[in-house]
Amino acid sequence: MLFTLLVSQFLLNSCGIYSFSGTSLSPDIKSVTVVNFTMATAGGPSNMALQFNEKMKEYYQRNTSLALLPSNGDMQLEGTITGYEVIPAAPTANDQAALNRLSITIQVKFTNNKDEEKNFDQSFSFFKDFPQNQTLNQVESRLVPLILDQLVQDIFNKSAGDW
């Protein structure tokens, strides 16, 4: 018991960067700004950019102690939803797709005002498959939030988790 307490105390105090949420943020980073992402694609729900913005802000608030600022944060995320497409996946012998794939792509510019080496401008993409016998209208309201959740997690891991 004493050993566990000592090891825990050592881990929490030794480097000042460790956290149980998986982030590796420097202690001098106190705030984050999520600039509203915009739509640069014709497809997708009209409120998809708004959904993404809110999910990104909520994820940072839940998983870090950073203050969410409207501008001039120590870290800043901004970008554009650049892709929304449905493509056939898993072809069958009849030259038909057994599955369709909904894919969303987001271009993200991340600026770390405390450490420029952490900056990136990168595209993130994720997809979900759905049965060929269902239309996009039938699955869109269920799949889009799942895809956006994964994209938020991937972007968070790259920006705050340094993975």
PDB file of C-alpha atoms in Angstrom:
ATOM      1  CA  MET A   1       0.000   0.000   0.000  1.00  0.00           C
ATOM      2  CA  LEU A   2       2.744   2.431   0.949  1.00  0.00           C
ATOM      3  CA  PHE A   3       4.661   1.489  -2.194  1.00  0.00           C
ATOM      4  CA  THR A   4       1.621   2.214  -4.395  1.00  0.00           C
ATOM      5  CA  LEU A   5       1.161   5.600  -2.758  1.00  0.00           C
ATOM      6  CA  LEU A   6       4.816   6.502  -3.243  1.00  0.00           C
ATOM      7  CA  VAL A   7       4.817   5.441  -6.907  1.00  0.00           C
ATOM      8  CA  SER A   8       1.602   7.383  -7.559  1.00  0.00           C
ATOM      9  CA  GLN A   9       3.023  10.477  -5.898  1.00  0.00           C
ATOM     10  CA  PHE A  10       6.230  10.163  -7.918  1.00  0.00           C
ATOM     11  CA  LEU A  11       4.353   9.852 -11.230  1.00  0.00           C
ATOM     12  CA  LEU A  12       2.138  12.818 -10.508  1.00  0.00           C
ATOM     13  CA  ASN A  13       4.960  15.105  -9.380  1.00  0.00           C
ATOM     14  CA  SER A  14       7.947  13.973 -11.411  1.00  0.00           C
ATOM     15  CA  CYS A  15       7.417  15.398 -14.861  1.00  0.00           C
ATOM     16  CA  GLY A  16       4.560  17.875 -14.576  1.00  0.00           C
ATOM     17  CA  ILE A  17       3.224  16.775 -17.950  1.00  0.00           C
ATOM     18  CA  TYR A  18       1.623  13.397 -17.205  1.00  0.00           C
ATOM     19  CA  SER A  19      -2.128  13.063 -16.937  1.00  0.00           C
ATOM     20  CA  PHE A  20      -4.510  10.150 -16.654  1.00  0.00           C
ATOM     21  CA  SER A  21      -6.528  11.324 -19.687  1.00  0.00           C
ATOM     22  CA  GLY A  22      -3.627  10.557 -21.995  1.00  0.00           C
ATOM     23  CA  THR A  23      -2.708  14.154 -22.730  1.00  0.00           C
ATOM     24  CA  SER A  24       0.877  15.297 -22.724  1.00  0.00           C
ATOM     25  CA  LEU A  25       0.287  19.006 -22.453  1.00  0.00           C
ATOM     26  CA  SER A  26       2.951  21.242 -21.060  1.00  0.00           C
ATOM     27  CA  PRO A  27       1.983  22.888 -17.768  1.00  0.00           C
ATOM     28  CA  ASP A  28       2.325  26.351 -19.341  1.00  0.00           C
ATOM     29  CA  ILE A  29      -0.595  25.639 -21.701  1.00  0.00           C
ATOM     30  CA  LYS A  30      -3.696  26.987 -20.009  1.00  0.00           C
ATOM     31  CA  SER A  31      -6.222  27.582 -22.799  1.00  0.00           C
ATOM     32  CA  VAL A  32      -7.538  26.352 -26.118  1.00  0.00           C
ATOM     33  CA  THR A  33      -9.478  28.078 -28.883  1.00  0.00           C
ATOM     34  CA  VAL A  34     -11.626  26.154 -31.345  1.00  0.00           C
ATOM     35  CA  VAL A  35     -12.276  28.445 -34.288  1.00  0.00           C
ATOM     36  CA  ASN A  36     -15.530  27.494 -35.987  1.00  0.00           C
ATOM     37  CA  PHE A  37     -14.858  24.897 -38.647  1.00  0.00           C
ATOM     38  CA  THR A  38     -16.519  25.592 -41.984  1.00  0.00           C
ATOM     39  CA  MET A  39     -18.068  23.454 -44.710  1.00  0.00           C
ATOM     40  CA  ALA A  40     -16.247  23.259 -48.019  1.00  0.00           C
ATOM     41  CA  THR A  41     -18.196  20.326 -49.404  1.00  0.00           C
ATOM     42  CA  ALA A  42     -21.609  20.140 -50.987  1.00  0.00           C
ATOM     43  CA  GLY A  43     -22.708  17.006 -49.134  1.00  0.00           C
ATOM     44  CA  GLY A  44     -23.706  16.388 -45.576  1.00  0.00           C
ATOM     45  CA  PRO A  45     -26.216  17.723 -43.114  1.00  0.00           C
ATOM     46  CA  SER A  46     -26.452  21.509 -43.062  1.00  0.00           C
ATOM     47  CA  ASN A  47     -25.555  21.602 -39.355  1.00  0.00           C
ATOM     48  CA  MET A  48     -22.561  19.243 -39.581  1.00  0.00           C
ATOM     49  CA  ALA A  49     -19.951  21.982 -39.030  1.00  0.00           C
ATOM     50  CA  LEU A  50     -21.847  23.180 -35.957  1.00  0.00           C
ATOM     51  CA  GLN A  51     -22.076  19.601 -34.636  1.00  0.00           C
ATOM     52  CA  PHE A  52     -18.347  19.143 -35.121  1.00  0.00           C
ATOM     53  CA  ASN A  53     -17.466  22.464 -33.451  1.00  0.00           C
ATOM     54  CA  GLU A  54     -19.527  21.632 -30.371  1.00  0.00           C
ATOM     55  CA  LYS A  55     -18.129  18.088 -30.135  1.00  0.00           C
ATOM     56  CA  MET A  56     -14.567  19.412 -30.360  1.00  0.00           C
ATOM     57  CA  LYS A  57     -15.123  22.000 -27.617  1.00  0.00           C
ATOM     58  CA  GLU A  58     -16.898  19.515 -25.349  1.00  0.00           C
ATOM     59  CA  TYR A  59     -14.144  16.933 -25.768  1.00  0.00           C
ATOM     60  CA  TYR A  60     -11.453  19.404 -24.729  1.00  0.00           C
ATOM     61  CA  GLN A  61     -13.503  20.538 -21.752  1.00  0.00           C
ATOM     62  CA  ARG A  62     -14.143  16.946 -20.601  1.00  0.00           C
ATOM     63  CA  ASN A  63     -10.595  15.681 -21.072  1.00  0.00           C
ATOM     64  CA  THR A  64      -8.394  18.623 -20.091  1.00  0.00           C
ATOM     65  CA  SER A  65      -8.400  21.410 -17.552  1.00  0.00           C
ATOM     66  CA  LEU A  66      -7.821  24.001 -20.285  1.00  0.00           C
ATOM     67  CA  ALA A  67      -9.956  27.120 -20.432  1.00  0.00           C
ATOM     68  CA  LEU A  68     -11.953  27.359 -23.647  1.00  0.00           C
ATOM     69  CA  LEU A  69     -11.393  30.849 -25.077  1.00  0.00           C
ATOM     70  CA  PRO A  70     -13.140  32.416 -28.091  1.00  0.00           C
ATOM     71  CA  SER A  71      -9.761  33.630 -29.406  1.00  0.00           C
ATOM     72  CA  ASN A  72      -6.033  33.777 -28.640  1.00  0.00           C
ATOM     73  CA  GLY A  73      -5.804  30.461 -26.776  1.00  0.00           C
ATOM     74  CA  ASP A  74      -2.429  28.880 -26.075  1.00  0.00           C
ATOM     75  CA  MET A  75      -3.532  26.223 -28.554  1.00  0.00           C
ATOM     76  CA  GLN A  76      -5.786  26.896 -31.513  1.00  0.00           C
ATOM     77  CA  LEU A  77      -7.707  24.545 -33.778  1.00  0.00           C
ATOM     78  CA  GLU A  78      -9.302  25.645 -37.021  1.00  0.00           C
ATOM     79  CA  GLY A  79     -10.224  24.041 -40.269  1.00  0.00           C
ATOM     80  CA  THR A  80     -12.664  22.938 -42.886  1.00  0.00           C
ATOM     81  CA  ILE A  81     -14.844  19.940 -43.573  1.00  0.00           C
ATOM     82  CA  THR A  82     -13.514  19.076 -47.023  1.00  0.00           C
ATOM     83  CA  GLY A  83     -15.134  15.764 -47.811  1.00  0.00           C
ATOM     84  CA  TYR A  84     -18.469  14.018 -47.445  1.00  0.00           C
ATOM     85  CA  GLU A  85     -18.996  11.097 -49.736  1.00  0.00           C
ATOM     86  CA  VAL A  86     -20.731   7.771 -50.100  1.00  0.00           C
ATOM     87  CA  ILE A  87     -18.823   5.155 -52.044  1.00  0.00           C
ATOM     88  CA  PRO A  88     -19.493   1.480 -52.700  1.00  0.00           C
ATOM     89  CA  ALA A  89     -17.564  -0.959 -50.539  1.00  0.00           C
ATOM     90  CA  ALA A  90     -17.352  -4.750 -50.353  1.00  0.00           C
ATOM     91  CA  PRO A  91     -18.233  -5.665 -53.960  1.00  0.00           C
ATOM     92  CA  THR A  92     -20.149  -8.876 -54.602  1.00  0.00           C
ATOM     93  CA  ALA A  93     -20.059 -11.306 -57.507  1.00  0.00           C
ATOM     94  CA  ASN A  94     -22.970  -9.418 -59.120  1.00  0.00           C
ATOM     95  CA  ASP A  95     -20.914  -6.213 -59.441  1.00  0.00           C
ATOM     96  CA  GLN A  96     -23.024  -4.642 -56.711  1.00  0.00           C
ATOM     97  CA  ALA A  97     -21.812  -3.340 -53.414  1.00  0.00           C
ATOM     98  CA  ALA A  98     -22.807  -5.318 -50.354  1.00  0.00           C
ATOM     99  CA  LEU A  99     -21.959  -2.248 -48.306  1.00  0.00           C
ATOM    100  CA  ASN A 100     -21.790   1.478 -48.842  1.00  0.00           C
ATOM    101  CA  ARG A 101     -19.255   3.641 -47.057  1.00  0.00           C
ATOM    102  CA  LEU A 102     -19.957   7.110 -45.685  1.00  0.00           C
ATOM    103  CA  SER A 103     -16.678   9.004 -45.339  1.00  0.00           C
ATOM    104  CA  ILE A 104     -16.032  12.438 -43.834  1.00  0.00           C
ATOM    105  CA  THR A 105     -12.748  14.335 -44.189  1.00  0.00           C
ATOM    106  CA  ILE A 106     -11.666  17.362 -42.177  1.00  0.00           C
ATOM    107  CA  GLN A 107      -8.621  19.543 -42.814  1.00  0.00           C
ATOM    108  CA  VAL A 108      -7.249  20.789 -39.484  1.00  0.00           C
ATOM    109  CA  LYS A 109      -4.723  23.510 -38.751  1.00  0.00           C
ATOM    110  CA  PHE A 110      -3.390  23.241 -35.209  1.00  0.00           C
ATOM    111  CA  THR A 111      -1.293  26.004 -33.686  1.00  0.00           C
ATOM    112  CA  ASN A 112       0.497  25.600 -30.379  1.00  0.00           C
ATOM    113  CA  ASN A 113       1.509  29.119 -29.381  1.00  0.00           C
ATOM    114  CA  LYS A 114       3.859  27.768 -26.696  1.00  0.00           C
ATOM    115  CA  ASP A 115       5.710  25.215 -28.847  1.00  0.00           C
ATOM    116  CA  GLU A 116       5.761  25.744 -32.625  1.00  0.00           C
ATOM    117  CA  GLU A 117       7.205  22.264 -33.212  1.00  0.00           C
ATOM    118  CA  LYS A 118       3.792  20.836 -32.266  1.00  0.00           C
ATOM    119  CA  ASN A 119       1.973  22.753 -35.023  1.00  0.00           C
ATOM    120  CA  PHE A 120       0.396  20.804 -37.869  1.00  0.00           C
ATOM    121  CA  ASP A 121      -1.859  21.199 -40.865  1.00  0.00           C
ATOM    122  CA  GLN A 122      -3.302  17.781 -41.592  1.00  0.00           C
ATOM    123  CA  SER A 123      -6.273  16.005 -43.078  1.00  0.00           C
ATOM    124  CA  PHE A 124      -8.259  13.586 -40.907  1.00  0.00           C
ATOM    125  CA  SER A 125     -10.737  11.127 -42.343  1.00  0.00           C
ATOM    126  CA  PHE A 126     -12.998   8.423 -40.963  1.00  0.00           C
ATOM    127  CA  PHE A 127     -15.805   6.292 -42.332  1.00  0.00           C
ATOM    128  CA  LYS A 128     -18.629   3.981 -41.389  1.00  0.00           C
ATOM    129  CA  ASP A 129     -20.117   1.286 -43.592  1.00  0.00           C
ATOM    130  CA  PHE A 130     -23.824   0.624 -43.957  1.00  0.00           C
ATOM    131  CA  PRO A 131     -25.838  -2.068 -45.772  1.00  0.00           C
ATOM    132  CA  GLN A 132     -26.559  -1.577 -49.449  1.00  0.00           C
ATOM    133  CA  ASN A 133     -30.293  -2.039 -48.843  1.00  0.00           C
ATOM    134  CA  GLN A 134     -30.404   1.137 -46.702  1.00  0.00           C
ATOM    135  CA  THR A 135     -30.355   4.659 -48.076  1.00  0.00           C
ATOM    136  CA  LEU A 136     -28.139   7.457 -46.841  1.00  0.00           C
ATOM    137  CA  ASN A 137     -31.241   9.216 -45.521  1.00  0.00           C
ATOM    138  CA  GLN A 138     -31.991   6.199 -43.343  1.00  0.00           C
ATOM    139  CA  VAL A 139     -28.531   6.032 -41.737  1.00  0.00           C
ATOM    140  CA  GLU A 140     -27.123   9.563 -41.919  1.00  0.00           C
ATOM    141  CA  SER A 141     -28.478  10.807 -38.570  1.00  0.00           C
ATOM    142  CA  ARG A 142     -26.937   7.784 -36.837  1.00  0.00           C
ATOM    143  CA  LEU A 143     -23.604   7.550 -38.694  1.00  0.00           C
ATOM    144  CA  VAL A 144     -22.554  11.210 -38.918  1.00  0.00           C
ATOM    145  CA  PRO A 145     -22.312  11.681 -35.110  1.00  0.00           C
ATOM    146  CA  LEU A 146     -20.307   8.435 -34.800  1.00  0.00           C
ATOM    147  CA  ILE A 147     -17.875   9.528 -37.509  1.00  0.00           C
ATOM    148  CA  LEU A 148     -17.532  13.010 -36.023  1.00  0.00           C
ATOM    149  CA  ASP A 149     -16.873  11.504 -32.574  1.00  0.00           C
ATOM    150  CA  GLN A 150     -13.993   9.469 -33.977  1.00  0.00           C
ATOM    151  CA  LEU A 151     -12.583  12.452 -35.872  1.00  0.00           C
ATOM    152  CA  VAL A 152     -12.694  14.567 -32.703  1.00  0.00           C
ATOM    153  CA  GLN A 153     -10.846  11.852 -30.812  1.00  0.00           C
ATOM    154  CA  ASP A 154      -8.212  11.513 -33.553  1.00  0.00           C
ATOM    155  CA  ILE A 155      -7.656  15.278 -33.674  1.00  0.00           C
ATOM    156  CA  PHE A 156      -7.496  15.499 -29.883  1.00  0.00           C
ATOM    157  CA  ASN A 157      -4.946  12.672 -29.743  1.00  0.00           C
ATOM    158  CA  LYS A 158      -2.785  14.418 -32.335  1.00  0.00           C
ATOM    159  CA  SER A 159      -3.026  17.870 -30.736  1.00  0.00           C
ATOM    160  CA  ALA A 160      -3.182  17.180 -27.002  1.00  0.00           C
ATOM    161  CA  GLY A 161      -2.020  13.593 -26.754  1.00  0.00           C
ATOM    162  CA  ASP A 162       0.932  14.052 -29.095  1.00  0.00           C
ATOM    163  CA  TRP A 163       0.330  10.580 -30.584  1.00  0.00           C
TER     164      TRP A 163
END
